[in-house]
Structures are given as structure tokens and as C-alpha cells.
Coordinates of C-alpha atoms and ligand atoms in Angstrom, one line a residue:
M1 CA -16.7 -18.5 -40.3
T2 CA -13.1 -18.7 -38.9
D3 CA -13.0 -19.5 -35.2
K4 CA -11.6 -16.4 -33.4
P5 CA -11.6 -17.2 -29.7
L6 CA -10.3 -15.0 -26.9
I7 CA -9.6 -15.8 -23.2
I8 CA -10.5 -13.2 -20.6
I9 CA -8.4 -13.6 -17.4
L10 CA -9.6 -11.8 -14.3
G11 CA -7.4 -10.3 -11.6
D12 CA -7.8 -13.2 -9.3
Q13 CA -7.1 -15.8 -12.0
L14 CA -3.4 -15.5 -12.2
S15 CA -2.6 -19.2 -12.5
H16 CA -0.8 -20.8 -15.4
E17 CA -2.9 -23.9 -14.8
L18 CA -6.1 -22.0 -15.3
S19 CA -8.8 -24.0 -17.0
S20 CA -9.4 -21.4 -19.7
L21 CA -5.7 -21.4 -20.7
A22 CA -5.6 -25.2 -20.8
A23 CA -8.7 -25.3 -22.9
A24 CA -7.3 -23.0 -25.7
P25 CA -3.5 -23.2 -25.8
N26 CA -3.2 -20.9 -28.8
A27 CA -5.9 -18.4 -28.0
P28 CA -5.0 -14.8 -27.3
V29 CA -5.7 -13.4 -23.8
L30 CA -7.3 -10.2 -22.6
M31 CA -6.5 -8.7 -19.2
A32 CA -7.8 -5.3 -18.1
E33 CA -7.3 -3.0 -15.1
L34 CA -10.8 -1.7 -14.7
H35 CA -12.4 1.2 -13.0
D36 CA -15.5 -0.7 -12.0
E37 CA -13.6 -3.6 -10.4
A38 CA -11.3 -1.2 -8.6
S39 CA -14.1 0.9 -7.2
Y40 CA -17.3 -1.2 -6.8
V41 CA -16.2 -1.0 -3.2
R42 CA -13.4 1.3 -2.1
H43 CA -10.7 -1.4 -1.9
H44 CA -7.7 -0.8 0.3
Q45 CA -4.9 0.9 -1.6
Q46 CA -2.6 -2.1 -1.0
K47 CA -5.2 -4.5 -2.4
I48 CA -5.5 -2.6 -5.7
T49 CA -1.7 -2.4 -5.9
L50 CA -1.3 -6.1 -5.3
I51 CA -3.8 -7.0 -8.0
F52 CA -2.7 -4.6 -10.6
S53 CA 1.0 -5.4 -10.0
A54 CA 0.4 -9.2 -10.0
M55 CA -1.7 -8.9 -13.2
R56 CA 1.1 -7.0 -14.9
H57 CA 3.7 -9.6 -13.9
F58 CA 1.4 -12.4 -14.9
S59 CA 0.7 -10.9 -18.4
K60 CA 4.5 -10.5 -18.9
A61 CA 5.0 -14.2 -18.0
L62 CA 2.3 -15.3 -20.4
K63 CA 3.9 -13.2 -23.2
E64 CA 7.2 -14.8 -22.4
Q65 CA 5.6 -18.2 -22.9
G66 CA 4.5 -17.1 -26.4
R67 CA 0.8 -16.1 -25.6
A68 CA -0.6 -13.1 -27.4
V69 CA -1.9 -10.8 -24.6
S70 CA -3.9 -7.6 -24.9
Y71 CA -3.3 -5.8 -21.6
L72 CA -5.3 -2.6 -20.8
T73 CA -3.6 -0.5 -18.2
Y74 CA -5.9 1.6 -15.9
G75 CA -7.6 4.4 -17.8
S76 CA -5.8 3.6 -21.1
D77 CA -9.2 3.3 -23.0
P78 CA -11.7 5.8 -21.6
A79 CA -14.6 3.7 -23.1
V80 CA -13.6 0.6 -21.0
S81 CA -14.5 0.6 -17.4
S82 CA -16.1 -2.9 -16.9
F83 CA -15.5 -6.5 -18.2
T84 CA -18.5 -6.0 -20.5
D85 CA -16.9 -2.8 -22.0
A86 CA -13.6 -4.7 -22.4
A87 CA -15.3 -7.6 -24.1
K88 CA -17.3 -5.3 -26.4
M89 CA -14.2 -3.4 -27.4
I90 CA -12.0 -6.4 -28.2
I91 CA -14.8 -8.3 -30.1
K92 CA -15.0 -5.3 -32.4
R93 CA -11.3 -4.5 -32.6
D94 CA -10.1 -8.1 -33.2
G95 CA -13.1 -9.7 -34.8
I96 CA -13.5 -12.1 -31.9
N97 CA -16.4 -14.5 -32.2
R98 CA -16.0 -16.7 -29.1
L99 CA -15.1 -15.8 -25.5
I100 CA -13.6 -18.3 -23.0
V101 CA -13.5 -17.6 -19.3
T102 CA -12.8 -19.6 -16.2
E103 CA -15.9 -19.0 -14.1
P104 CA -15.5 -15.8 -12.0
A105 CA -15.4 -16.2 -8.3
E106 CA -18.1 -13.7 -7.6
W107 CA -21.8 -14.1 -8.2
R108 CA -22.3 -10.6 -9.7
L109 CA -19.6 -11.2 -12.4
L110 CA -21.1 -14.6 -13.3
Q111 CA -24.4 -12.9 -13.9
E112 CA -22.7 -10.3 -16.1
M113 CA -20.8 -12.9 -18.2
Q114 CA -23.8 -15.2 -18.5
S115 CA -25.7 -12.2 -20.1
W116 CA -23.1 -11.7 -22.8
P117 CA -24.5 -14.1 -25.4
E118 CA -27.7 -11.9 -25.3
T119 CA -26.2 -8.5 -24.7
L120 CA -23.0 -8.8 -26.9
G121 CA -24.3 -11.5 -29.3
I122 CA -21.3 -13.8 -28.8
A123 CA -20.7 -17.4 -27.7
V124 CA -19.3 -17.5 -24.2
E125 CA -17.7 -20.6 -22.7
I126 CA -17.6 -20.5 -18.9
L127 CA -15.3 -23.2 -17.6
P128 CA -15.1 -24.6 -14.1
D129 CA -12.4 -23.2 -11.8
T130 CA -10.4 -26.3 -11.2
R131 CA -8.1 -24.6 -8.7
F132 CA -10.7 -25.4 -6.0
L133 CA -10.7 -28.8 -4.5
A134 CA -14.5 -29.4 -4.4
T135 CA -16.7 -28.8 -7.4
H136 CA -20.0 -27.0 -7.1
Q137 CA -21.8 -30.3 -7.8
E138 CA -19.8 -32.2 -5.1
F139 CA -20.7 -29.6 -2.5
A140 CA -24.3 -29.5 -3.5
D141 CA -24.5 -33.3 -3.4
W142 CA -22.9 -33.3 0.0
A143 CA -25.3 -30.6 1.3
D144 CA -28.3 -32.2 -0.2
G145 CA -30.9 -33.4 2.4
K146 CA -28.8 -32.3 5.4
K147 CA -30.6 -30.3 8.0
Q148 CA -27.4 -28.5 9.1
L149 CA -24.3 -28.0 7.1
R150 CA -21.2 -28.2 9.3
M151 CA -17.7 -27.6 8.2
E152 CA -16.3 -30.5 10.3
F153 CA -18.2 -33.2 8.3
F154 CA -17.4 -31.6 5.0
Y155 CA -13.8 -31.3 5.9
R156 CA -13.7 -35.1 6.7
E157 CA -15.0 -35.7 3.2
M158 CA -12.3 -33.5 1.7
R159 CA -9.6 -35.3 3.7
R160 CA -10.9 -38.6 2.3
K161 CA -11.1 -37.2 -1.2
T162 CA -7.6 -35.7 -1.3
G163 CA -5.9 -38.3 1.0
L164 CA -4.4 -35.5 3.0
L165 CA -3.4 -36.6 6.5
M166 CA -5.0 -40.0 6.1
D167 CA -3.9 -43.4 7.3
G168 CA -6.0 -45.6 5.0
D169 CA -9.6 -44.7 5.9
N170 CA -8.7 -43.1 9.2
P171 CA -7.3 -39.7 10.1
L172 CA -3.6 -39.7 10.8
G173 CA -3.0 -39.6 14.5
G174 CA -6.5 -40.9 15.3
Q175 CA -8.3 -37.5 15.4
W176 CA -9.8 -35.5 12.6
N177 CA -9.4 -32.2 14.3
Y178 CA -6.8 -30.8 16.8
D179 CA -8.6 -27.5 17.3
A180 CA -8.4 -27.8 21.1
D181 CA -4.6 -27.7 20.7
N182 CA -4.7 -24.4 18.8
R183 CA -5.5 -22.0 21.6
K184 CA -2.4 -21.0 23.5
K185 CA -1.7 -17.5 24.5
L186 CA 1.8 -16.2 23.6
P187 CA 4.2 -16.4 26.6
K188 CA 5.4 -12.9 27.9
G189 CA 8.4 -11.7 26.0
H190 CA 7.9 -14.2 23.2
E191 CA 9.2 -12.8 19.9
P192 CA 7.6 -14.3 16.7
P193 CA 10.1 -14.8 13.9
P194 CA 10.6 -12.0 11.3
R195 CA 8.7 -12.5 8.0
L196 CA 10.0 -12.6 4.5
Q197 CA 8.9 -9.4 2.8
F198 CA 9.3 -8.0 -0.7
A199 CA 10.3 -4.4 -1.4
P200 CA 8.2 -3.1 -4.3
D201 CA 9.9 -3.7 -7.6
G202 CA 9.7 -1.3 -10.6
V203 CA 6.3 -2.7 -11.7
T204 CA 4.8 -2.3 -8.2
Q205 CA 6.3 1.2 -7.9
D206 CA 4.5 2.3 -11.1
V207 CA 1.3 0.8 -9.8
M208 CA 1.7 2.5 -6.4
Q209 CA 1.9 5.8 -8.2
L210 CA -1.2 5.1 -10.2
V211 CA -3.0 4.0 -7.0
A212 CA -1.9 7.1 -5.1
Q213 CA -3.2 9.2 -7.9
H214 CA -6.6 7.6 -8.5
F215 CA -7.4 5.8 -5.2
G216 CA -5.4 7.9 -2.7
N217 CA -8.7 8.6 -0.8
H218 CA -9.3 4.8 -0.3
V219 CA -8.5 3.2 3.1
G220 CA -5.0 2.2 3.8
L221 CA -1.3 3.2 3.6
L222 CA 1.0 2.2 0.7
D223 CA 4.3 2.7 2.4
K224 CA 4.3 -0.7 4.1
F225 CA 3.4 -2.6 1.0
A226 CA 5.3 -5.9 1.0
W227 CA 2.9 -8.5 -0.6
P228 CA 4.4 -11.1 -3.0
V229 CA 3.3 -10.1 -6.5
T230 CA 4.6 -13.1 -8.5
A231 CA 4.2 -16.9 -8.0
A232 CA 8.0 -17.1 -7.3
Q233 CA 7.8 -14.5 -4.5
A234 CA 4.7 -16.2 -3.1
A235 CA 6.5 -19.6 -3.1
A236 CA 9.5 -18.1 -1.4
Q237 CA 7.4 -16.5 1.3
F238 CA 5.5 -19.7 1.9
E239 CA 8.8 -21.7 2.1
H240 CA 10.1 -19.3 4.7
W241 CA 6.9 -19.7 6.7
L242 CA 7.1 -23.5 6.5
E243 CA 10.6 -23.4 7.9
F244 CA 10.2 -20.8 10.6
C245 CA 6.5 -20.5 11.5
L246 CA 4.6 -23.7 10.7
P247 CA 5.8 -25.7 13.8
Q248 CA 4.2 -23.1 16.1
F249 CA 1.3 -22.2 13.9
G250 CA -1.0 -24.7 15.7
D251 CA -0.2 -23.6 19.2
Y252 CA -0.6 -19.9 18.6
Q253 CA -3.2 -19.8 15.9
D254 CA -5.7 -17.9 18.1
A255 CA -3.2 -15.7 20.0
M256 CA -3.0 -11.9 19.6
K257 CA -0.1 -9.6 20.6
T258 CA 0.3 -5.9 20.6
G259 CA 2.6 -4.7 17.7
E260 CA 2.7 -8.1 16.1
A261 CA 0.3 -8.3 13.2
F262 CA 1.4 -11.6 11.7
L263 CA 2.5 -13.9 14.5
Y264 CA 2.7 -17.4 13.1
H265 CA 0.1 -17.0 10.4
G266 CA 0.7 -18.1 6.8
L267 CA 0.0 -14.8 5.0
V268 CA -1.0 -17.0 2.0
G269 CA -4.7 -16.0 1.7
A270 CA -4.2 -13.2 -0.8
A271 CA -1.7 -15.3 -2.9
I272 CA -4.0 -18.3 -3.0
N273 CA -7.1 -16.3 -3.8
I274 CA -5.5 -14.5 -6.7
G275 CA -3.9 -17.7 -8.1
L276 CA -0.2 -17.2 -7.2
L277 CA -0.3 -20.3 -4.9
D278 CA -2.1 -23.5 -5.4
P279 CA -4.2 -24.6 -2.4
L280 CA -3.6 -28.3 -2.8
K281 CA 0.1 -27.9 -3.3
V282 CA 0.3 -25.7 -0.2
C283 CA -1.5 -28.3 1.9
Q284 CA 0.8 -31.1 0.5
A285 CA 3.9 -29.1 1.4
A286 CA 2.6 -28.6 4.9
E287 CA 1.8 -32.3 5.2
A288 CA 5.3 -33.2 4.0
R289 CA 6.7 -31.2 6.9
Y290 CA 4.8 -33.5 9.3
H291 CA 6.0 -36.7 7.6
S292 CA 9.6 -35.4 7.7
G293 CA 9.3 -34.7 11.4
Q294 CA 9.7 -30.9 11.0
A295 CA 6.3 -29.9 12.2
P296 CA 3.8 -31.4 14.7
L297 CA 0.4 -32.7 13.8
N298 CA -1.6 -30.1 15.6
A299 CA 0.1 -27.4 13.5
V300 CA -0.1 -29.2 10.2
E301 CA -3.7 -30.4 10.7
G302 CA -4.7 -26.9 11.9
F303 CA -3.3 -25.3 8.7
I304 CA -4.7 -27.9 6.3
R305 CA -8.1 -27.6 8.0
Q306 CA -8.3 -23.9 7.2
I307 CA -7.7 -24.4 3.5
L308 CA -9.2 -27.8 2.8
G309 CA -12.0 -27.3 5.3
W310 CA -13.0 -23.7 5.9
R311 CA -11.9 -22.3 2.5
E312 CA -13.7 -24.9 0.5
F313 CA -16.7 -24.9 2.8
M314 CA -17.2 -21.2 2.5
R315 CA -16.9 -21.3 -1.2
G316 CA -19.4 -24.1 -1.4
L317 CA -21.9 -22.3 0.8
Y318 CA -21.5 -19.1 -1.2
W319 CA -22.5 -20.7 -4.4
L320 CA -25.2 -22.8 -2.8
K321 CA -26.9 -19.8 -1.1
M322 CA -26.3 -16.7 -3.3
P323 CA -27.9 -14.3 -4.1
A324 CA -30.4 -14.4 -1.2
Y325 CA -27.6 -15.1 1.3
A326 CA -26.2 -11.5 1.2
D327 CA -29.6 -10.0 2.2
S328 CA -30.4 -11.9 5.3
N329 CA -30.3 -10.0 8.6
Y330 CA -31.2 -12.5 11.3
F331 CA -30.9 -10.1 14.2
D332 CA -32.4 -7.1 12.3
H333 CA -29.4 -5.0 13.0
H334 CA -29.3 -1.6 11.4
R335 CA -26.7 0.6 13.2
A336 CA -24.2 2.4 10.9
L337 CA -20.6 1.3 11.0
P338 CA -18.7 3.6 13.3
D339 CA -16.0 5.9 11.8
F340 CA -13.3 4.3 13.8
Y341 CA -13.4 1.2 11.6
Y342 CA -11.6 3.5 9.2
S343 CA -9.7 5.9 11.4
G344 CA -8.6 3.4 14.1
E345 CA -9.3 6.2 16.6
T346 CA -10.8 4.3 19.6
D347 CA -9.7 3.8 23.2
M348 CA -10.4 0.0 22.9
A349 CA -6.8 -1.3 22.5
C350 CA -7.8 -4.5 20.8
M351 CA -9.9 -2.7 18.2
R352 CA -7.1 -0.1 17.7
E353 CA -4.6 -2.9 17.1
A354 CA -6.7 -4.9 14.7
I355 CA -7.8 -1.8 12.7
G356 CA -4.2 -0.4 12.7
A357 CA -2.9 -3.6 11.2
T358 CA -5.7 -3.5 8.7
R359 CA -4.8 0.0 7.7
D360 CA -1.0 -0.6 7.6
Y361 CA -0.9 -4.1 5.9
A362 CA -4.4 -4.8 4.4
Y363 CA -4.2 -7.7 6.8
A364 CA -5.5 -8.8 10.2
H365 CA -5.4 -12.4 11.3
H366 CA -8.4 -14.6 11.7
I367 CA -9.0 -14.1 15.4
Q368 CA -8.7 -10.3 15.1
R369 CA -11.3 -10.4 12.2
L370 CA -13.6 -12.8 14.1
M371 CA -13.3 -12.1 17.8
V372 CA -12.4 -8.4 17.8
T373 CA -13.8 -6.3 14.8
G374 CA -16.4 -9.0 13.9
N375 CA -17.4 -9.6 17.5
F376 CA -17.8 -5.9 18.2
A377 CA -19.9 -5.4 15.1
L378 CA -22.2 -8.3 16.1
L379 CA -22.6 -7.1 19.7
A380 CA -23.1 -3.5 18.8
G381 CA -25.7 -4.4 16.2
I382 CA -24.0 -2.9 13.1
A383 CA -25.9 -3.5 9.8
P384 CA -24.6 -6.5 8.0
H385 CA -24.4 -4.7 4.7
D386 CA -22.0 -2.1 6.2
V387 CA -19.9 -4.7 7.9
N388 CA -19.6 -6.9 4.8
R389 CA -18.6 -3.9 2.7
W390 CA -15.9 -2.9 5.2
Y391 CA -14.4 -6.5 5.2
L392 CA -14.5 -6.6 1.4
E393 CA -12.7 -3.3 1.1
V394 CA -10.0 -3.6 3.6
Y395 CA -8.2 -7.0 3.3
A396 CA -5.8 -7.9 0.5
D397 CA -7.3 -11.4 0.4
A398 CA -11.0 -10.2 0.3
F399 CA -13.2 -11.5 -2.5
E400 CA -16.9 -11.8 -1.9
W401 CA -17.1 -15.6 -2.3
V402 CA -14.9 -16.0 0.9
Q403 CA -15.4 -12.7 2.6
L404 CA -19.2 -12.9 2.7
P405 CA -19.7 -16.3 4.4
N406 CA -17.0 -15.4 6.9
T407 CA -18.4 -12.0 7.8
H408 CA -22.1 -12.4 7.3
G409 CA -22.2 -16.0 8.5
M410 CA -19.3 -16.7 10.8
A411 CA -18.8 -13.3 12.5
L412 CA -22.3 -11.8 12.4
F413 CA -24.6 -14.8 12.4
A414 CA -26.7 -12.7 10.0
D415 CA -27.6 -15.9 8.1
G416 CA -29.3 -17.3 11.3
G417 CA -27.0 -20.4 11.5
I418 CA -26.0 -21.6 8.1
V419 CA -22.2 -21.2 8.6
G420 CA -22.1 -21.8 12.4
S421 CA -24.4 -23.3 15.0
K422 CA -24.1 -20.3 17.3
P423 CA -22.7 -16.8 17.2
Y424 CA -19.0 -16.3 17.9
S425 CA -19.7 -13.8 20.6
A426 CA -17.4 -13.1 23.5
S427 CA -16.9 -10.6 26.3
G428 CA -13.6 -8.9 27.1
A429 CA -12.5 -12.0 29.1
Y430 CA -11.8 -13.9 25.9
I431 CA -9.7 -11.1 24.4
N432 CA -7.8 -10.9 27.7
R433 CA -7.2 -14.6 27.7
M434 CA -5.8 -14.7 24.1
S435 CA -3.9 -11.4 24.0
D436 CA -1.8 -8.8 25.9
H437 CA -4.1 -6.0 24.8
C438 CA -6.2 -5.5 27.9
S439 CA -3.3 -4.6 30.2
G440 CA -2.5 -1.5 28.2
C441 CA -6.2 -0.5 27.5
T442 CA -8.0 2.6 28.8
Y443 CA -10.9 0.3 29.7
K444 CA -10.9 -2.2 32.5
V445 CA -11.5 -5.7 31.4
K446 CA -12.5 -6.9 34.9
E447 CA -15.3 -4.3 35.2
P448 CA -18.7 -5.5 34.0
H449 CA -20.3 -2.1 33.4
G450 CA -19.8 1.6 34.1
D451 CA -17.9 4.3 32.2
T452 CA -14.5 2.7 32.6
A453 CA -15.6 -0.9 32.0
C454 CA -14.5 -2.8 28.8
P455 CA -17.4 -2.2 26.3
F456 CA -17.2 -5.8 25.2
N457 CA -18.4 -6.9 28.7
Y458 CA -21.7 -5.0 28.8
L459 CA -22.3 -5.2 25.1
Y460 CA -22.0 -9.0 25.3
W461 CA -24.7 -9.3 28.0
D462 CA -26.9 -6.7 26.4
F463 CA -26.7 -8.6 23.1
M464 CA -27.8 -11.8 24.9
I465 CA -30.7 -10.0 26.6
R466 CA -31.9 -8.3 23.4
H467 CA -31.8 -11.5 21.4
R468 CA -33.1 -14.0 23.9
D469 CA -36.1 -14.8 21.6
K470 CA -33.6 -15.8 18.8
L471 CA -30.9 -17.5 20.9
G472 CA -32.5 -18.6 24.1
S473 CA -33.6 -22.0 22.7
N474 CA -30.3 -22.7 21.0
P475 CA -28.9 -25.7 22.9
R476 CA -25.3 -24.4 22.5
M477 CA -26.4 -21.2 24.3
G478 CA -27.8 -22.9 27.3
M479 CA -25.0 -22.1 29.7
V480 CA -24.9 -18.4 28.6
Y481 CA -28.6 -18.0 29.4
R482 CA -28.4 -20.0 32.7
N483 CA -25.6 -17.5 33.7
L484 CA -27.8 -14.6 32.6
D485 CA -30.6 -15.9 34.7
K486 CA -28.3 -16.0 37.7
M487 CA -27.2 -12.4 37.2
P488 CA -28.2 -10.1 40.0
D489 CA -30.8 -7.4 38.9
E490 CA -28.5 -4.6 39.8
K491 CA -25.7 -5.9 37.5
R492 CA -28.2 -6.5 34.7
R493 CA -29.5 -3.0 35.0
G494 CA -25.9 -1.7 35.0
V495 CA -25.1 -3.7 31.9
E496 CA -28.2 -2.5 30.0
S497 CA -27.7 1.1 30.9
S498 CA -23.9 1.1 30.1
A499 CA -24.7 -0.5 26.7
K500 CA -27.4 2.0 26.0
K501 CA -25.2 4.9 26.8
F502 CA -22.2 3.5 24.8
L503 CA -24.4 2.7 21.7
E504 CA -26.1 6.1 21.8
Q505 CA -22.7 7.9 21.4
L506 CA -21.3 5.5 18.8
K507 CA -20.6 7.3 15.6
Ligands
LIG1 P1 -3.7 -18.4 8.1 O1 -4.2 -18.2 9.4 O2 -2.3 -18.7 7.9 O3 -4.6 -19.6 7.4 C1 -4.2 -20.3 6.2 C2 -5.2 -20.2 5.1 O4 -6.4 -20.9 5.5 C3 -5.7 -18.8 4.8 O5 -4.7 -18.1 4.0 C4 -6.9 -19.1 4.0 O6 -6.7 -19.4 2.7 C5 -7.5 -20.3 4.8 N1 -8.5 -19.9 5.8 C6 -8.3 -19.8 7.1 N2 -9.5 -19.5 7.7 C7 -10.4 -19.4 6.7 C8 -11.8 -19.1 6.7 N3 -12.5 -18.9 7.8 N4 -12.4 -19.1 5.5 C9 -11.7 -19.4 4.4 N5 -10.4 -19.6 4.3 C10 -9.7 -19.7 5.5 N6 -10.3 -15.1 4.2 C11 -10.1 -14.8 2.9 O7 -9.4 -15.5 2.2 N7 -10.7 -13.7 2.4 C12 -11.6 -12.9 3.1 O8 -12.1 -11.9 2.6 C13 -11.8 -13.3 4.5 N8 -12.6 -12.5 5.2 C14 -12.8 -12.9 6.5 C15 -13.7 -12.1 7.3 C16 -14.0 -12.5 8.6 C17 -15.0 -11.7 9.4 C18 -13.4 -13.6 9.1 C19 -13.7 -14.0 10.5 C20 -12.5 -14.3 8.4 C21 -12.2 -14.0 7.1 N9 -11.3 -14.8 6.3 C22 -11.1 -14.4 5.0 C23 -10.7 -16.0 6.8 C24 -9.3 -15.8 7.4 O9 -9.4 -14.8 8.4 C25 -8.3 -15.4 6.4 O10 -8.2 -16.3 5.4 C26 -6.9 -15.4 7.0 O11 -6.9 -14.5 8.1 C27 -5.8 -15.0 6.0 O12 -4.6 -14.9 6.6 P2 -3.5 -16.0 6.5 O13 -3.2 -16.3 5.1 O14 -2.3 -15.5 7.3 O15 -4.2 -17.2 7.1
LIG2 C1 -10.4 -6.9 -7.0 C2 -10.0 -6.5 -8.4 C3 -9.6 -5.2 -8.7 C4 -9.4 -4.2 -7.6 N1 -9.4 -4.8 -9.9 C5 -9.5 -5.7 -10.9 C6 -9.2 -5.3 -12.3 O1 -9.0 -4.1 -12.5 N2 -9.3 -6.2 -13.2 C7 -9.6 -7.5 -13.0 O2 -9.6 -8.3 -13.9 N3 -9.9 -7.9 -11.7 C8 -9.8 -7.0 -10.7 N4 -10.1 -7.4 -9.5 C9 -10.6 -8.8 -9.2 C10 -12.0 -9.0 -9.7 O3 -12.8 -8.1 -9.1 C11 -12.2 -10.4 -9.4 O4 -12.0 -11.2 -10.5 C12 -13.6 -10.6 -8.9 O5 -13.7 -10.0 -7.7 C13 -14.0 -12.1 -8.9 O6 -13.5 -12.7 -7.8

């Protein structure tokens, strides 16, 4: 029988160095805009636009290189709404007898593709995704036998493996981690530099029309779409960031400012996750800026830690712990996600700001995701499934392998301590320290309870009271519970009754 292989490339596999492309240099490619992928959660309109436009650009680039590409635009074949439908159709149409894929990044799709030999009666070769810096086996070996998995120690292994920011066997500068130098508030009147943005080209404009027609009722606005949709655009945006933002990325990594969605952040998550930027090259480019004296170590290390450390660590945990991971609910939280996560209509200025950026740009930076929307969901006892779904819908960079450990583990502690050693919970004081939001807020950040008090204040203590059985013996929570024990009874009663009243009217 003649060998008739076909490569299937997914919407987050838009890299010319993809293992499937390298394995079969002459094989044709199938790419498909799929109803099931675009609607298994109600993705933000900008996210669908980004992925479809980047897919169209990538398929054009492949064709220009001489690849045969079958590209199914959205709805062009009514019988095709999933990867399985697409595979079935092309096997029949082109007499394909072998499928080649780079492993999908999400567990549900790996299950689907692993079933194809049985359900479609075809050989399927699933190749490792070599764009990640640690293999599944390396992560599993590192994790094996450890009581606790901590990012910091994995990150050190990754520094050693890649040689990034190393001085022989030691970390450059003598310290592995400069996190303590990443926590400055922005000075009053400080203006972050403007960002390089991309006006939608013809391809993107066509996709925007399609998205408005078919997904116009999904969250988000399209008019501010400015994401890079090709590798060249992503590289240009990253170069601009290296030049104008990296030097202050470290200092202001945790800061928040009203009206400034991006500050000094890289805006590279979406481009890396869909394959337009290579994570190792991005880290190497940042490291080069340190060696040439153009950026300080706390900035460069802070950035590299996010990609080499957190990004790889989250991916490793996801594959180690799925599928059970997604169903844990350590605090047994079941409250429905309030409507204002979609509408942005809330009097809490910090929440309004984070949700507004999310709606406008399919983006919010890490501290907004973790310490504002994530922190609120944790303290208010929102059901992890609801919160996970929201995060997967609303961010341009959201794919389950990275969204789930960040939301479920880091923000909600719903995994009971696999990602972090304690919940990232905070009262309004933290938000006030790191932002300018509280001065313009309806609520008073200095008031501990009562109708005008910042809800983060009483929800924080109410959360600690409700979950003492689960958190009280955690050594990292000792100070919190000592402070709770010193709290006068009257204040404690005020906190509990304000929290009860607030949560009862939360819809
Ligand atoms: P920068 O702040 O410039 O950081 C540079 C890069 O480091 C990011 O692009 C990303 O690739 C990596 N990075 C930073 N922090 C993390 C992290 N905690 N985990 C993994 N990679 C990290 N990141 C996603 O890529 N997809 C998600 O769906 C996602 N969901 C999140 C949900 C929650 C609740 C939280 C707290 C964090 C989430 N993150 C997610 C991590 C992080 O917030 C985003 O990667 C970052 O905000 C993207 O913006 P940026 O490119 O400007 O990042
Ligand atoms: C996220 C997404 C969307 C919205 N649409 C498509 C699509 O139509 N076709 C496709 O190949 N991929 C899409 N994706 C990305 C896939 O869902 C992605 O490959 C998985 O989430 C695995 O990470």
C-alpha cells in the first residue's frame, strides 16, 4: 500500500519548527477552523479572531514554502465541526492512511486523537511538542518521590539545563531569584511607554466579520483588536518591548494602574502559546540585554523565571495531574460566578479595571488575574469550575494546560496545595499598596467592615474564619491566624456579618 501521510496542525501549533512538520517534510497539511474548538467554551471574540487570523497567515506561509495545505475556513464544510470530523473527511477524500500530529496541548484533545486508530481505523503518530523546554518525562522524573513540588526548585533545574543566566554551576549575580525586587508601586504621574500595536490587516478584517457574525454574543469587544497575527509581527512587538519596557519590567511587575492595562508586561503569552514566538529564543534575547548592559538583572531574571520557571512548571503539573486535577475542590466552594465578571458593572474599582481590560483587550496582567479577579473568586467562594471556565474564555493566551494550573491551583488553591504552598489571598491593603485604584473607589479600603468598607477586607477575614480547619495548621498561615486570634470580638462579628450580607446579594 502506498504511504499517504497527512499532518494535522492545530490552532496553537503555528511554528515552522513544529515536530510534525520536521518529521514529514513532504507530507500535506490539514488546518481547520472548527465550530467545536471555537465554542467548547465561549472564547473572547478577540481570541477567536487571533487564532483564525494567525492560522490563515500560517497556512499561507506554509504554501509559499511549497507545502500542500488543505485549509477549511469556518463553516465551509457543514459536516466538519471537530478534529475527528476533519480527519474523517480528509482520510476519505484524499485516501490518507497515516496521520501525523504534534501532541495537542490539551488533555481532552489528546484523548480524542489517541482514539483515532480505533474509531477511524487509521495509524496515528503523535509526536512530542519540542517547543517546550522540559519533556513530560523530565518533569515526571524531577517530581518523582518529592513530597511537595515547588516551582523554585524546578526553575533552578531548568536554569542548569538551558544555561540561562548561569555562571558555571552558579546563578549569575549570586541569587537564583530576584522576586523581592519585583514589587514596586508605580510613582504618581508615571507614564508607561506606548506599546507597538497592529492595525488589523485584510485577513484579520475578514475574520473579524466572521467572528462578529457567528460569535458576536461571546464576551469581548473587537474594535480594540491589536494582537500580532504573524511571527514577524510578534517578533517586532517583542523587540519593541525589549527596547522600551524590559529595563523596568522587574521593578513594576506587580504594579497596577488605572487606565493602563499593559504597563511593562511583555504581551507575549498569546504569541508564545500559539507558536508565533519561541520561548527559548525569547529568554535568550532577554538574557542578551543583560549581558549588553541594556537591562538590569532583576528585570531579566524576573522575565526568564516566568517563562522558564512558571510556564514550564504549570505545563509539567498539568500533564502529571490530569484529568483528576480539574475536579478537585479543596474548599468545597459552590457559589455561582457573579454576572459582573462579564459585564464589568461593579463598584469595586480594581475589579472594574481588571474586567474592563479583559473585555477590551482579552488581556489582564498577572497581578490583576491573581490578586484581583482570582483573589475575589477565592475569598467569595466561587465554584472552581465556573472560575476556570471564565479564565479559559476571556484571555487571548488561555489554553487549558496553562490556564488550569494557574486558576485552579495558584489563584483558587482548589488543588489543596499542589501549585502553591498557601493561598494567594489578600485584603484591600495589598491592592492599595500595589495600585492607585483604591483612591477612586466607592468603597473605603481603610474600613474593615460595614456597608462602605472594601469587600476584600471583610471577605478576607471571613474566608480565614470559614476555612480554619483547612488552613490553620499550615505553617505559612501562622501569622494570619495569630492576627485573627487577636481580633476583638466586635470586629470579628462585624467582618462576619458584612461578608454574609455581601455574599447573599452577590449575583
Ligand atoms: P508577562 O508578565 O510579560 O510574562 C512573560 C511571560 O511569562 C508570559 O507571557 C507567560 O508566557 C509567562 N508567564 C508568566 N507568568 C506565568 C504563569 N503564572 N504561568 C505560566 N506562564 C507564565 N498564562 C497563560 O499563558 N495562559 C493562561 O491562560 C493564563 N491564565 C492565568 C490565570 C490566572 C488566574 C493567573 C493568575 C495567571 C494566568 N496566566 C496565564 C499567567 C500570566 O498571568 C500570563 O501568562 C501573563 O499575564 C501573560 O501576559 P504577558 O505576556 O504580558 O506576561
Ligand atoms: C482555541 C482554538 C479555537 C478558538 N479555534 C480553533 C480552531 O478552529 N481550529 C484549531 O485547530 N484550533 C483552534 N483553537 C485551538 C485549539 O483549541 C487548541 O489546539 C487546543 O486548545 C489545544 O491547546
